[in-house]
Amino acid sequence: MRQYVLGIDIGSGSVKLTLLGNDGVIGAAVGCEYPTSYPQVGWAEQKPEDWCLAFRKAFGELVERTGIRPEMIEALFPDAATHTAVLLDERKQPIGNAIHWTDQRSGEEVEELNRNHLGEILEKTLNQPTVIWTLPQMMWLRKHEPERWGQIRHLLFAKDYLRYRLTGELGTDYIDAMGSMFYDAVGQEWSEPLCRIAGIRMDWLPRVSGPEETAGYVTKQAAEEFGLAEGTRVLTGTSDTAMEMVAAGSVEPGHATVKLATAGRICVVTEQFKQSPYLFNYRHVVPGLWYPGTATSSCAASFRWYRDSIGRESFDELCEKAQEILPGSEGLIFHPYLQGELTPYNDSSLRASYVGISSRHTTEHFTRATLEGIAYSMKDCMNVITGLGMDMSRLRIIGGGAKSGLWRQIVADVLGMSLEKTEVDDSSFGSAIMAAVGAGWYRDVREAVEACVRIRSVTHPIPEHGQVYENAFHRYRRIQQALEEIYHE
């Protein structure tokens, strides 16, 4: 009888599910959106309950579409972005909204950490404080919302909360723990000195285990609430980026991914972490490996903003028309700093801009310039990686933005590198692969990737486009330098 496993991704704006059969073939993929609230400029919050409601709705749709019985699913594996903490009270109920990882409110706390604790943080976490990390977010919360702070009894992360609702068990994995900035990545334990900086109590923190370990089983109550089969195995899970690496088949040193999603990322599989203020260091799910990477604040998020505010057509329609515009957009340059920028500036004060507008420019020019500007931000990231001497034997492009042939070509031309695209690259697919390993279908992640991951296409750079973009990139950098002083006034 055919059996299945289920990968669950709690994304920036939706829950996504991938159902994988024991023949290595995807049975179905569904999703359900939920909102993000922005109470003040630079703030971003989500309701943990919305993730659960979206999962229940998406799973119901999956069952209806496929006709499978819930008991045919052997294991579940959840993932989500790191940094987003879920705070629970003594009844294990969420205390208000979760501060999303894109939130920018903790700038002062980041300055304090960099001024007073940088050496200790770098030594223990291998990462530089910025506003995306949980530690400065918790410092902000303690300072500005003491009543809420006083109710905290447990601290989890996004995927952990859904897993808790399914199993009744509290816990997290070592990759999500690293995303907190109060976990000792070298000693692989919660750091009491780092917790003390924010006033975090050690008894709030969950047990840490490997992503592939069994965390519990679906309870009777959860089975009734979500439509699952009671007793279904639930694995611990991990971060979405770690699962994107698996979905892309990046499980050997030198394998790398370029991600065009809400944020842009370039990650490289290595045998050791790489110390840099512009890199994010995380352990890989393959023992002994790491995936240090760069990150931008707004990648596909910039294109979504452009579509909703200026383009006012579908992504496909915008891209089709922009193909008629020559590379370089006739001098129009976009900086995608809608929420500041991470690599290579770590500067939340930077802002987006279009520079070089003339009467010749049309909506199609603005569309292409937006895609090109985001590609330039990825080149900024790539320059950090190559500057550190990190070896890349293979580059695969992933994320929602990678579906666009035009955007893939622009990124290949700007980076000057060939880009492979797999048939499926969503993190929920990576989670389904990990669930298959947990169910015992494969010996390890490498064997599972060999069986399940397939290449769809390869995009090669066009040399004559590359020279145009090289010149434009130099202007992009000079414009950023010129405007930086203004944004800091």
CSV table of C-alpha atoms in Angstrom, one decimal, residues 52 55-57 59-60 63 69-73 76 162-168 216-234:
chain,number,residue,atom,x,y,z
A,52,CYS,CA,-2.8,26.6,13.2
A,55,PHE,CA,-2.7,24.4,8.7
A,56,ARG,CA,-6.1,22.9,9.5
A,57,LYS,CA,-7.7,24.5,6.4
A,59,PHE,CA,-4.7,19.9,5.4
A,60,GLY,CA,-8.5,19.6,4.9
A,63,VAL,CA,-7.3,15.4,2.0
A,69,ARG,CA,-6.9,8.7,4.5
A,70,PRO,CA,-5.0,10.5,7.3
A,71,GLU,CA,-3.8,7.2,8.7
A,72,MET,CA,-1.8,6.7,5.4
A,73,ILE,CA,0.5,9.5,6.6
A,76,LEU,CA,5.0,15.0,9.8
A,162,LEU,CA,2.3,24.2,15.8
A,163,ARG,CA,4.1,21.0,16.8
A,164,TYR,CA,3.1,21.6,20.5
A,165,ARG,CA,-0.5,21.9,19.4
A,166,LEU,CA,-0.2,18.6,17.6
A,167,THR,CA,1.6,16.6,20.3
A,168,GLY,CA,1.4,18.5,23.6
A,216,GLY,CA,5.9,13.2,19.9
A,217,TYR,CA,2.7,11.8,18.4
A,218,VAL,CA,-0.5,13.4,17.3
A,219,THR,CA,-2.9,13.5,20.3
A,220,LYS,CA,-6.5,12.5,20.3
A,221,GLN,CA,-7.5,16.2,20.8
A,222,ALA,CA,-5.2,17.3,17.9
A,223,ALA,CA,-6.6,14.5,15.7
A,224,GLU,CA,-10.1,15.8,16.2
A,225,GLU,CA,-9.1,19.5,15.7
A,226,PHE,CA,-6.9,19.1,12.6
A,227,GLY,CA,-8.2,16.0,10.9
A,228,LEU,CA,-5.1,14.0,11.4
A,229,ALA,CA,-4.8,10.4,12.6
A,230,GLU,CA,-4.1,9.9,16.3
A,231,GLY,CA,-0.7,8.5,17.0
A,232,THR,CA,1.0,9.9,13.8
A,233,ARG,CA,4.7,10.5,14.3
A,234,VAL,CA,5.7,14.2,14.5
